[in-house]
XYZ file of C-alpha atoms in Angstrom:
618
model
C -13.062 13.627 -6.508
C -13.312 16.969 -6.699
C -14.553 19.213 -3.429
C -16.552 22.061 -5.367
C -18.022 22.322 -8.968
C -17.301 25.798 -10.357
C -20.284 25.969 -13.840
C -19.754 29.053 -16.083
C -22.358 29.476 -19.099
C -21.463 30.915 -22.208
C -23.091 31.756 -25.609
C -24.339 34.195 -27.876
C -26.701 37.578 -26.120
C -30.566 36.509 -25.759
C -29.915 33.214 -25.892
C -31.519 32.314 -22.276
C -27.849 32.096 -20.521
C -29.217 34.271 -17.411
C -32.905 33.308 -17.620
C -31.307 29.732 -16.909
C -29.984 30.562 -13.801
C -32.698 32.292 -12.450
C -35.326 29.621 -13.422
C -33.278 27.466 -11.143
C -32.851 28.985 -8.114
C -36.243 30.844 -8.007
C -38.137 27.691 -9.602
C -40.211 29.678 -11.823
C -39.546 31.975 -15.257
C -38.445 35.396 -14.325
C -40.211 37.988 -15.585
C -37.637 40.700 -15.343
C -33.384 39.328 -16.024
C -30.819 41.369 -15.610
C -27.991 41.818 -17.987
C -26.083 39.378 -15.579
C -26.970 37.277 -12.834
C -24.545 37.657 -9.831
C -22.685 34.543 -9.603
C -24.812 31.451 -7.348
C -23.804 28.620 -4.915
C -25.882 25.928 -4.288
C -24.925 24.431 -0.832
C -23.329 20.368 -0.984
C -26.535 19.117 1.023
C -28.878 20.282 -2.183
C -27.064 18.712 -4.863
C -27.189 15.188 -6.047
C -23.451 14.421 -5.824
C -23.240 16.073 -2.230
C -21.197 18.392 -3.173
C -20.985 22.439 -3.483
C -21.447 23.921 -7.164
C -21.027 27.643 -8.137
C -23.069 28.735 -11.319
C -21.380 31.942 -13.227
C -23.416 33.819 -16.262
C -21.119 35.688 -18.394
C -22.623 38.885 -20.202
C -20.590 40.037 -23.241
C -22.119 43.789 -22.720
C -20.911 43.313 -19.010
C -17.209 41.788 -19.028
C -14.208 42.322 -21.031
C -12.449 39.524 -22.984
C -9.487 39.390 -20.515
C -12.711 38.884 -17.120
C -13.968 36.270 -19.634
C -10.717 34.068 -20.029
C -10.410 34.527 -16.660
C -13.766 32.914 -15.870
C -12.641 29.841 -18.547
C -9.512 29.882 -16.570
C -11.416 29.266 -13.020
C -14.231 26.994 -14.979
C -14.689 23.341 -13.823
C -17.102 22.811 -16.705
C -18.332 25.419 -18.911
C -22.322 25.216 -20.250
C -22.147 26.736 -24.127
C -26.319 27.747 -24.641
C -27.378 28.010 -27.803
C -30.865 29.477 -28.884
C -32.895 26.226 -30.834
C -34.824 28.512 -33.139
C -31.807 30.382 -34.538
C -29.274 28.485 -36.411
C -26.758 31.303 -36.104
C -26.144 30.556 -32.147
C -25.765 26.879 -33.119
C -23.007 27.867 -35.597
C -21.590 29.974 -33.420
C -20.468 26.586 -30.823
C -18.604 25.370 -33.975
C -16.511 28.707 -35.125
C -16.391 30.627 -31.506
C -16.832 29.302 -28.407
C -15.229 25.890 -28.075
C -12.402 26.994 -30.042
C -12.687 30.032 -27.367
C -12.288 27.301 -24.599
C -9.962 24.799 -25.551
C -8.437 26.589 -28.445
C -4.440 25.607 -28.052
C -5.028 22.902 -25.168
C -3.943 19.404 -25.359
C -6.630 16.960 -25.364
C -6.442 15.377 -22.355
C -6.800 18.773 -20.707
C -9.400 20.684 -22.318
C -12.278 21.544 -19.927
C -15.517 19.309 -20.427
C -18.541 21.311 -22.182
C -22.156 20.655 -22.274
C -24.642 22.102 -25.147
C -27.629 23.660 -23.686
C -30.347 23.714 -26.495
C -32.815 26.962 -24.685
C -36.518 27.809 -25.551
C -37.349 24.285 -26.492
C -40.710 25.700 -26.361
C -40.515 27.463 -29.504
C -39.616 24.929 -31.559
C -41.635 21.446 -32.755
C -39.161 18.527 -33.033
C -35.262 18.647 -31.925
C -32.228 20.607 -33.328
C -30.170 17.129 -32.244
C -29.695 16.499 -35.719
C -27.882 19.875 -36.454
C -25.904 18.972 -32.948
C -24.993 15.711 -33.584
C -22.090 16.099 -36.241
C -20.532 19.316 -33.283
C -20.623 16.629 -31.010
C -18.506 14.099 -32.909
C -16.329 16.973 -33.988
C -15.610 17.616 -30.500
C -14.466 14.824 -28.272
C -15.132 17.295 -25.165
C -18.616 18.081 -25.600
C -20.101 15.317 -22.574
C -23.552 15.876 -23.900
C -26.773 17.780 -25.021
C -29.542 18.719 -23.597
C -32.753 20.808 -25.020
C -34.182 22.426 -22.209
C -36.896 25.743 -21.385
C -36.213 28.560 -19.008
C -39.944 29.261 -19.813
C -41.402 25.570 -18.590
C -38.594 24.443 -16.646
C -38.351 21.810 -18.568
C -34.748 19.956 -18.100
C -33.636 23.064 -15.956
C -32.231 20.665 -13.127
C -30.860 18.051 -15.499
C -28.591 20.683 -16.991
C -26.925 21.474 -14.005
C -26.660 17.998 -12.919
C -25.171 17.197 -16.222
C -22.886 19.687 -15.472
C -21.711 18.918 -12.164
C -21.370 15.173 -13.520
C -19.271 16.091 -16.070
C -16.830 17.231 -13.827
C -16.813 14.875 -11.190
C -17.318 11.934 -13.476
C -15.777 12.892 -16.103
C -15.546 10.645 -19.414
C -12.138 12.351 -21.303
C -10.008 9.928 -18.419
C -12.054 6.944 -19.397
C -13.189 6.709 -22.831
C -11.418 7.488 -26.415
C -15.109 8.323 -28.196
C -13.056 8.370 -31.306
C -11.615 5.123 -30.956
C -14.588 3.957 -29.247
C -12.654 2.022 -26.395
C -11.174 2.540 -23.115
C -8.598 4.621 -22.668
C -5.277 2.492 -21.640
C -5.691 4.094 -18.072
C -8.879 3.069 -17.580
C -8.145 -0.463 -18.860
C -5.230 -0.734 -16.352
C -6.989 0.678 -13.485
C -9.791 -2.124 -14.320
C -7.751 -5.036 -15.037
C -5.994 -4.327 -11.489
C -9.886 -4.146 -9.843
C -10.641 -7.336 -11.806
C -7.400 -9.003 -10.399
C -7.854 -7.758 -6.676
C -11.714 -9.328 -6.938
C -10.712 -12.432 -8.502
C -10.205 -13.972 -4.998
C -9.625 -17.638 -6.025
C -7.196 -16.505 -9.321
C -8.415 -18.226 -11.895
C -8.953 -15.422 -14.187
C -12.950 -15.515 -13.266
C -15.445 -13.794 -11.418
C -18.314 -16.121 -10.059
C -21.188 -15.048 -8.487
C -20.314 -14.699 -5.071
C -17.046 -12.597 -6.208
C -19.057 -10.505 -8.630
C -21.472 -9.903 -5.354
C -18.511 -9.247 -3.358
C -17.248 -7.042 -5.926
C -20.964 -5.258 -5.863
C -21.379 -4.915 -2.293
C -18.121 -3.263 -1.666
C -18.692 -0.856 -4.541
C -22.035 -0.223 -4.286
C -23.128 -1.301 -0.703
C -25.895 -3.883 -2.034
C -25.457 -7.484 -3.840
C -26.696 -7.709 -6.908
C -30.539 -10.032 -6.912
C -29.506 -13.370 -8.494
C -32.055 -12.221 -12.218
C -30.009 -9.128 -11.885
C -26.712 -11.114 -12.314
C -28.347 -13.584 -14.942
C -29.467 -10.285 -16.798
C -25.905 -8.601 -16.386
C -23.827 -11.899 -17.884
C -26.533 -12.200 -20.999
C -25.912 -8.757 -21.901
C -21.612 -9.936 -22.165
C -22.340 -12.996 -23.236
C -24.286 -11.719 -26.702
C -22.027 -8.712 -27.099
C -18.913 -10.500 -26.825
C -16.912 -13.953 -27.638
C -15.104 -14.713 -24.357
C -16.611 -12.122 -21.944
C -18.567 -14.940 -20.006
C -16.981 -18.353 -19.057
C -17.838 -21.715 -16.989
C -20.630 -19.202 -15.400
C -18.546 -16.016 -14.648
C -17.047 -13.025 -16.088
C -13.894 -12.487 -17.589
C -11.650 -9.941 -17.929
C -12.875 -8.867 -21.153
C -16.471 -9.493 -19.749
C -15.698 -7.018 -17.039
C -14.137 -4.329 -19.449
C -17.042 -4.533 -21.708
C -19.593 -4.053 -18.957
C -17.797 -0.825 -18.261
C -17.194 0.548 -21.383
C -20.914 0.000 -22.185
C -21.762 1.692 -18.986
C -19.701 4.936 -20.321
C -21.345 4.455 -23.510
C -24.504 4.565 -22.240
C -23.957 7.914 -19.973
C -23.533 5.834 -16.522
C -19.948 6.890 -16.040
C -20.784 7.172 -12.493
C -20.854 4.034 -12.132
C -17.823 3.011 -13.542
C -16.493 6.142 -11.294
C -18.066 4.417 -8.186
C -15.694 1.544 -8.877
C -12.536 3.122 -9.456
C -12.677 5.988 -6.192
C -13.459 2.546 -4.476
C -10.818 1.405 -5.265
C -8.757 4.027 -4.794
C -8.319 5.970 -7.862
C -8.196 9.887 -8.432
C -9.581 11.577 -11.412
C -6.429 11.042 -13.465
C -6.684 7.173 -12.566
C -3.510 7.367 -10.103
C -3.869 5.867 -6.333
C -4.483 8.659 -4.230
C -1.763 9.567 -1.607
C -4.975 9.072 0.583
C -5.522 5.583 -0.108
C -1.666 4.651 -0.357
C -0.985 6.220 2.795
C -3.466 6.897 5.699
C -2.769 9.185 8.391
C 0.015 6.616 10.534
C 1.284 7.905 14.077
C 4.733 6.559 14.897
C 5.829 7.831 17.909
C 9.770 8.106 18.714
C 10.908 5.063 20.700
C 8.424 2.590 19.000
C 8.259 0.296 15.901
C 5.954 -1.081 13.599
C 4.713 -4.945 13.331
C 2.151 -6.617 11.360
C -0.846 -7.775 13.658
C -2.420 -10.960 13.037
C -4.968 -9.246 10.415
C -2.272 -8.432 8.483
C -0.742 -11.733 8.886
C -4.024 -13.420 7.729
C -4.610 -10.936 4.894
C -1.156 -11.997 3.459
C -1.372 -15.838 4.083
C -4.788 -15.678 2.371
C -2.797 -13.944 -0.771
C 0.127 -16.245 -0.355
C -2.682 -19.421 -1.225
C -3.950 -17.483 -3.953
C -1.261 -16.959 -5.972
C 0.318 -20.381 -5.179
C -1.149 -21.996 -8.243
C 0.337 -25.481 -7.921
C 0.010 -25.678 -3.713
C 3.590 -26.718 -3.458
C 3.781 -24.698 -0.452
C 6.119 -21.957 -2.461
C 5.944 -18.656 -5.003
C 7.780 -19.358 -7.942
C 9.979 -16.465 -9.679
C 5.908 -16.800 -12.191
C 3.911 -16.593 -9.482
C 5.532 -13.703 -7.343
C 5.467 -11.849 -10.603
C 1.594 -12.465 -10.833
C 1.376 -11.634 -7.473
C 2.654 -8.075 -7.871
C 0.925 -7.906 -11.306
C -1.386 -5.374 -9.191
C 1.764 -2.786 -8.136
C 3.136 -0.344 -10.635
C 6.657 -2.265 -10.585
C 8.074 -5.386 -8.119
C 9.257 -3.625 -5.035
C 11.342 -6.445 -4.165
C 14.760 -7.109 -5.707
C 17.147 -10.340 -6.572
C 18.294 -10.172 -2.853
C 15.277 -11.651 -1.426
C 16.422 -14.684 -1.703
C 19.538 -14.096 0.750
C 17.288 -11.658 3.065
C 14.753 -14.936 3.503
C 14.437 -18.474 4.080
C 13.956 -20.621 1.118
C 12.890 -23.876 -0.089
C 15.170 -26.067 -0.955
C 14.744 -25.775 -4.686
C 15.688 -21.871 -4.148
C 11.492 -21.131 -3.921
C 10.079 -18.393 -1.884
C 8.073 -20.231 1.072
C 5.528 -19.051 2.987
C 7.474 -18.287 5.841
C 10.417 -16.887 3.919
C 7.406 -14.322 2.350
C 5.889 -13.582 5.577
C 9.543 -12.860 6.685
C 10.438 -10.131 4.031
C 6.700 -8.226 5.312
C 7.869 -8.485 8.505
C 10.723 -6.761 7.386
C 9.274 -4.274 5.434
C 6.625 -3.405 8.103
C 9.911 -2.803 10.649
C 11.920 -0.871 8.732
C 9.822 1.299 6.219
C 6.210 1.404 7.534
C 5.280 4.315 5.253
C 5.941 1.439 2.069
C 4.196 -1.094 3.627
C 1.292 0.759 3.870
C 1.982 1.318 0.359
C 2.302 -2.001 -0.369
C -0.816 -2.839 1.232
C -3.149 -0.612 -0.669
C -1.824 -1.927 -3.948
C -3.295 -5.149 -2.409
C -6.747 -3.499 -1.992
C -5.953 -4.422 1.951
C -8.928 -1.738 3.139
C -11.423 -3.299 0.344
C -10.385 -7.462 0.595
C -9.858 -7.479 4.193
C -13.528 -4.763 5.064
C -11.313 -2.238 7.349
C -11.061 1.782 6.592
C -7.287 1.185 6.015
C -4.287 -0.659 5.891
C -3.477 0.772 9.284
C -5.629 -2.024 10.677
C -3.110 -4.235 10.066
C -0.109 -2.742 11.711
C 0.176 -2.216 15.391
C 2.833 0.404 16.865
C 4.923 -1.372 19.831
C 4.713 0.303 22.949
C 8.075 3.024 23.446
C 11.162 1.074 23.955
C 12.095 3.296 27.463
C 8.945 2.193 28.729
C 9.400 -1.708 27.975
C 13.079 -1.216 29.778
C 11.498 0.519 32.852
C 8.592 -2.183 33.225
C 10.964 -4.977 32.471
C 8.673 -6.755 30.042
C 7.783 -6.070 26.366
C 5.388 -7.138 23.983
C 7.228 -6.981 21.131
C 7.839 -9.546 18.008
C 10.047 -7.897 15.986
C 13.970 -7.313 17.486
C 16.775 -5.810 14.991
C 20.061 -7.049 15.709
C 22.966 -4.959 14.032
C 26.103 -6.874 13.250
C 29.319 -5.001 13.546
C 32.854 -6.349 13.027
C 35.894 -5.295 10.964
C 36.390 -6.724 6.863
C 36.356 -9.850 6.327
C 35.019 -11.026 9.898
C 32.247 -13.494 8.682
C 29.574 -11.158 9.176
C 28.070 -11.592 5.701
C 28.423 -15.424 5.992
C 26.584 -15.035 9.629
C 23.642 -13.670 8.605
C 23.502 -16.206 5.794
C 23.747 -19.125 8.041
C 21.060 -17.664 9.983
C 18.721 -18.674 7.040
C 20.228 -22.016 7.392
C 22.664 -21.604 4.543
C 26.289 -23.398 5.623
C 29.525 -21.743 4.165
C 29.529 -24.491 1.409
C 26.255 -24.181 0.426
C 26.781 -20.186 0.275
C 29.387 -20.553 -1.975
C 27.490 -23.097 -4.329
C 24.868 -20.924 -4.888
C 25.799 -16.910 -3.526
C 22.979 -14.956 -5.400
C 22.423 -10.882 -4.754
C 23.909 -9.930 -1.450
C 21.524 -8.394 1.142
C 22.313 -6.526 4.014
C 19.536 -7.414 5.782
C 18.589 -11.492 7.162
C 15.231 -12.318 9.047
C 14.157 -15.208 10.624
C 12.254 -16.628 13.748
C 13.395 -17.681 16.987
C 12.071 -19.538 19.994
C 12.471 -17.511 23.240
C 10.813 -19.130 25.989
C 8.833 -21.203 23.553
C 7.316 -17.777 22.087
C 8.259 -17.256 18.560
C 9.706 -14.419 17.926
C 11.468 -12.086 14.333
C 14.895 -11.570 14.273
C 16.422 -8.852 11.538
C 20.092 -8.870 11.585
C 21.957 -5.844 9.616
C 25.317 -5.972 8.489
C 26.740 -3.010 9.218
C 29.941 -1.573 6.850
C 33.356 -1.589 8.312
C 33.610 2.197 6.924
C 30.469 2.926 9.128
C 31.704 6.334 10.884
C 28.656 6.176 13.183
C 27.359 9.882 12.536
C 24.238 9.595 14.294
C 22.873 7.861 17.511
C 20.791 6.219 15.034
C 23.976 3.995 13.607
C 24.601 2.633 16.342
C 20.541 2.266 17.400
C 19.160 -1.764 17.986
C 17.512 -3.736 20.550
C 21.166 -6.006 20.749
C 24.123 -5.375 19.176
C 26.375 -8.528 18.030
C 30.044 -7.627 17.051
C 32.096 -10.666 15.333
C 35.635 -10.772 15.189
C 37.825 -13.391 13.173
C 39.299 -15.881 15.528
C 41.920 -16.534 13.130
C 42.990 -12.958 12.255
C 44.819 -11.067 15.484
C 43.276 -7.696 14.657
C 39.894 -8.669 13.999
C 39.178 -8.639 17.464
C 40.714 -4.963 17.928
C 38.072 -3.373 16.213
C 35.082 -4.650 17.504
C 36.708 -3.683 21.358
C 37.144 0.100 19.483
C 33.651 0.258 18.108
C 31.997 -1.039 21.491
C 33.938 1.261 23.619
C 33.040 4.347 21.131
C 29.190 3.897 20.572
C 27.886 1.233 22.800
C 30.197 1.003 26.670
C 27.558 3.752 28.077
C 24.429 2.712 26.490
C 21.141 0.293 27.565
C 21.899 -1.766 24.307
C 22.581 -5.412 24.977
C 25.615 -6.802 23.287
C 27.080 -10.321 22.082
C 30.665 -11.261 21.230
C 30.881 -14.343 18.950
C 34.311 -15.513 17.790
C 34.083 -16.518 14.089
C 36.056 -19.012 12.209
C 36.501 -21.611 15.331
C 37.430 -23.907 12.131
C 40.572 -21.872 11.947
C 43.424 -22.355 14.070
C 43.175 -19.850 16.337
C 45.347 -16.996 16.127
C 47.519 -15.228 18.933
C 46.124 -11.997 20.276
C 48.525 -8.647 20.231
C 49.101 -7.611 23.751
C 46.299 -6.164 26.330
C 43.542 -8.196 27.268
C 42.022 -11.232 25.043
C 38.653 -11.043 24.070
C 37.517 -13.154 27.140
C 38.891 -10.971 29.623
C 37.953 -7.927 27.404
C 34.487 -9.213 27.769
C 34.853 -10.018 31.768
C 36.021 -6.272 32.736
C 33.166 -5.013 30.597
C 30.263 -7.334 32.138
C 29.299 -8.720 29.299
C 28.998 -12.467 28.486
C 32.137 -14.512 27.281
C 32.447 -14.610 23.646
C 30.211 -16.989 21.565
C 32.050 -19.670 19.492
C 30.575 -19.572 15.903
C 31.580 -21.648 12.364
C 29.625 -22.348 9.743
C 32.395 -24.273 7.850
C 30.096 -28.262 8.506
C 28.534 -30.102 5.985
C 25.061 -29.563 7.618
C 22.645 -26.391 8.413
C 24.961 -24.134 10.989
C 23.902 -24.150 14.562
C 21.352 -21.799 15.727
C 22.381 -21.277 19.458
C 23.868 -17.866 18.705
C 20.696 -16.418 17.259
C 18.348 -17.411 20.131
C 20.923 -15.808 22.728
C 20.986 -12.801 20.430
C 17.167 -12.736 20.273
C 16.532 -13.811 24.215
C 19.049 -10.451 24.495
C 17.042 -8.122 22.652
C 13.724 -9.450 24.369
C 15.049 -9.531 27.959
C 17.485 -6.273 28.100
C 16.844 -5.878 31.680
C 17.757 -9.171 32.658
C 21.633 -8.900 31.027
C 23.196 -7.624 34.443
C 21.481 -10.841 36.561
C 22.204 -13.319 33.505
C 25.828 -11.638 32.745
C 26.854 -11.882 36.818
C 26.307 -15.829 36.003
C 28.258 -15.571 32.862
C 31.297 -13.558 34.839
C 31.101 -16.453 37.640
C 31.728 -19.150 34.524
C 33.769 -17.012 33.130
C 36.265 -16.798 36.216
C 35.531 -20.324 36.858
C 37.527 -20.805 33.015
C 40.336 -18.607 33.691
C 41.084 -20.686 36.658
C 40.990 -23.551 34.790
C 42.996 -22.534 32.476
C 45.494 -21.330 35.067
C 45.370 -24.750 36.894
C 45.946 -26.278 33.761
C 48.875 -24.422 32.740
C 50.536 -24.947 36.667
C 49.732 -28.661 36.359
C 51.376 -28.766 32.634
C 54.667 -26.368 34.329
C 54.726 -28.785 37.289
C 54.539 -32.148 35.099
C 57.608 -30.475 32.699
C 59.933 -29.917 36.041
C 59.485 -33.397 37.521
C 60.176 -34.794 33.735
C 63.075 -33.484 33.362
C 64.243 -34.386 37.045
C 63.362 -38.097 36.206
């Protein structure tokens, strides 16, 4: 809504233009008027709509035509006055001034006008019938009104007309020619309609419509009031009311009725409710509220937002089979501009086991979303009507910011949900196939059914018997690690193919490069343990690679069995990330079992030499 109103009045000379003005602010008829009143503002906390409005009189004897298009220019509204005893300054709307206005400008941009029908006091009867046919020339005129500068008769109505036209104006909302909605309008509606419809099935009852009314309006609606409001659908249209409630069409006929009858406020009301500027477009307001993210910290739903999105989860699962199918996630985002979330859901996310989203899988992919892009979350959110559905001043509510990472290390604890694990390791690895059996997905069951790839897998874990979100990345093998950010994570897990001899060669490069120095906890895993296991070039093996660097022997991983892969890898990845302090204390346990299975395997291979030599002296 707009901040100021800016009126200018136009017309013929002696037609009451300045007289107006000064009736106004002085309350009374002036006795003496200048040429040209100097230009007026009327403070916000005197106006009806709260808000400031400056009143300019143009005099044709005091400006020049270039001043006046300059004033049209400027104009919010402009008032054209006419003279009600002299049909010459009623012609004169038709052939000068509104063509003077809006003369060359497209339709939906031509500035709103008002007629102002002066000295009413002169005149028995009403010139509305000489008005009438300008006005349905003229799809910008908002209205009429006959008025006295002498009796002060209307003299405050004008203006508020005025102001109203501008910050309620009816060109966004209503086609007067086609005598409908604008499509706009109807969208903007039909989204409000869907948000309120709480239970989804394409009715408002009473207690939504009173839901609906509070919000909007900050009272309920008394129970004749609602009778009264569904009659008035119910005999205008054929399928506006319905087992008690209001339809869709019921809804859009209650609004364009309230534009036809001059209440565009209130249909105004509803939409800047709801979000909507004067072009019916979400505000960047709405969408996204003033959000703080401090460096070192990251972004998780709290359990409002959780409960918000469970609640809209149970809407929109029409059958209660516990899932969203490919219908229902489309009806679900039927209030967003477009679906904001592609084919590779379905490998980001755990699914049912018909392929369905389920309502963990969906929480998941917010979880996601709230981690890694807050600012479209918040987004996301509004298009939801979060701040209206769930009674909070924004989706910000539903988002808490973790406390900074450096502070978590130095305290040794940390209260955080969400842990990102990036997973590094040369082509061909297994990382892809790793992230997918994270969702419970085993290599044959990948291959049966591979979908859109996704970079990105999340999933819960149980650390400590808290449950906790792990996002793993895949990170490219081209990755030239640019930025500190690349290599950024709360654990790090790099895979290497136990059945290719160089696969091991870059992980050790990549580690030693971007990782050796830093506080970043990081897991080995050996993929492919299926395969025979290949012979390592010369230098140290991976276990001994892992022993001189302190870090814990390498995790053996396949996800080649018949059943869901194992899941001990991901809770040591996600116990990592939520106990970084601890790796030094936990790792000089690993390096003790570690040593304990070198000299095992030293023994061994003694006890195999010593067996051969007394063999062959047999």
């Amino acid at each position: 809504m707009k901040r100021d109103v800016r009126i200018l009045l136009l017309g013929e000379a002696q037609v009451g233009k300045t007289s107006l003005i000064m009736a106004l602010v002085g309350e009374e008829f002036p006795e003496e008027v200048p040429p040209r009143a100097e230009e007026i503002t009327i403070p916000a906390d005197v106006t009806p709509e709260k808000v400031p409005t400056h009143i300019v009189d143009y005099s044709e004897s005091e400006q020049t035509e270039d001043e006046l298009q300059e004033e049209i220019a400027k104009a919010n509204v402009v008032c054209v006055v006419y003279d009600v005893t002299k049909e010459a300054t009623i012609e004169k709307i038709r052939t000068k001034w509104i063509p003077m206005v809006n003369g060359g400008v497209e339709k939906g941009s031509r500035i709103p006008i008002i007629l102002v029908g002066n000295k009413s006091d002169l005149q028995v009867g009403s010139s509305m019938d000489v008005i009438l046919p300008i006005m349905n020339q003229f799809s910008e005129i908002e209205t009429c009104v006959e008025c006295s500068a002498k009796n002060l008769k209307n003299i405050s109505e004008l203006f508020y007309y005025a102001q109203k036209a501008v910050l309620h104006p009816t060109a966004p909302l209503y086609d007067p020619e086609e005598k409908q909605l604008k499509p706009a309008c109807a969208r903007a509606l039909t989204r409000i309609f869907n948000l309120s419809d709480q239970d989804n099935n394409q009715i408002l009852s009473d207690d939504e419509l009173n839901y609906f009314q509070k919000s909007c309006f900050g009272n309920p609606l008394a129970p004749q009031a609602l009778e009264d409001v569904k009659m008035v659908v119910w005999k205008n249209t054929t399928d506006g009311v319905q087992d008690n409630g209001l339809t869709l069409n019921g809804f859009l006929f209650l609004n364009t009725l309230f534009i036809q009858r001059g209440r565009h406020e209130t249909t105004w009301t509803i939409l800047r409710r709801f979000g909507y500027d004067d072009e019916l477009e979400l505000t960047d307001d709405y969408l996204y509220p003033q959000f703080r993210l401090p460096p070192g910290c990251s972004t998780e739903l709290n359990h409002l937002g959780y409960q918000f999105l469970q609640r809209l989860f149970e809407k929109h699962d029409k059958d209660q089979d516990g899932a969203l199918s490919p219908a229902e996630l489309q009806n679900f985002f039927s209030v967003f501009p477009c679906v904001p979330w592609g084919p590779e859901l379905y490998n980001t996310v755990c699914t049912t086991d018909k392929g369905l989203l389920s309502l963990h899988g969906f929480l998941c992919q917010w979880t996601l979303m709230a981690y890694l892009d807050v600012q479209h979350c918040l987004e996301c959110l509004g298009y939801l009507g979060y701040p209206i559905l769930s009674e909070q001043d924004s989706q910000t509510q539903a988002l808490t910011v973790t406390r900074e990472k450096r502070i978590d290390l130095e305290k040794g604890q940390t209260q955080r949900n969400v842990f990102l694990c990036k997973v590094l390791g040369a082509r061909g690895a297994g990382k892809s196939a790793f992230l997918q059996a994270f969702l419970g997905r085993s290599l044959a069951a990948q291959r049966e059914s591979p979908g859109e790839p996704s970079l990105y897998a999340i999933n819960t874990v149980q650390v400590n018997g808290q449950e906790k979100y792990l996002i793993l990345y895949e990170v490219s093998a081209d990755t030239k690690f640019a930025r500190p950010s690349d290599a950024a994570c709360d654990v790090a897990c790099f895979i290497y193919d136990l059945s290719d001899p160089g696969s091991f060669s870059y992980c050790a490069s990549i580690y030693k490069q971007h990782y050796v120095d830093s506080q970043i906890p990081c897991v080995f895993v050996a993929s492919k343990t299926d395969l025979p296991e290949a012979s390592q070039p010369p230098g140290l093996s991976p276990a001994e690679f892992c022993y001189k660097h302190c870090l814990p022997p390498p995790f053996l991983f396949s996800c080649q069995g018949q059943g869901p892969p194992g899941t001990a890898v991901y809770t040591k990845l996600a116990t990592a990330a939520t106990f970084p302090h601890l790796n030094a204390v936990e790792l000089g346990a690993a390096s003790f079992w570690l040593r304990v299975a070198l000299g095992a395997a030293v023994t061994a291979l003694v006890g195999v030499t010593l067996y051969r030599l007394l063999a062959k002296n047999k």
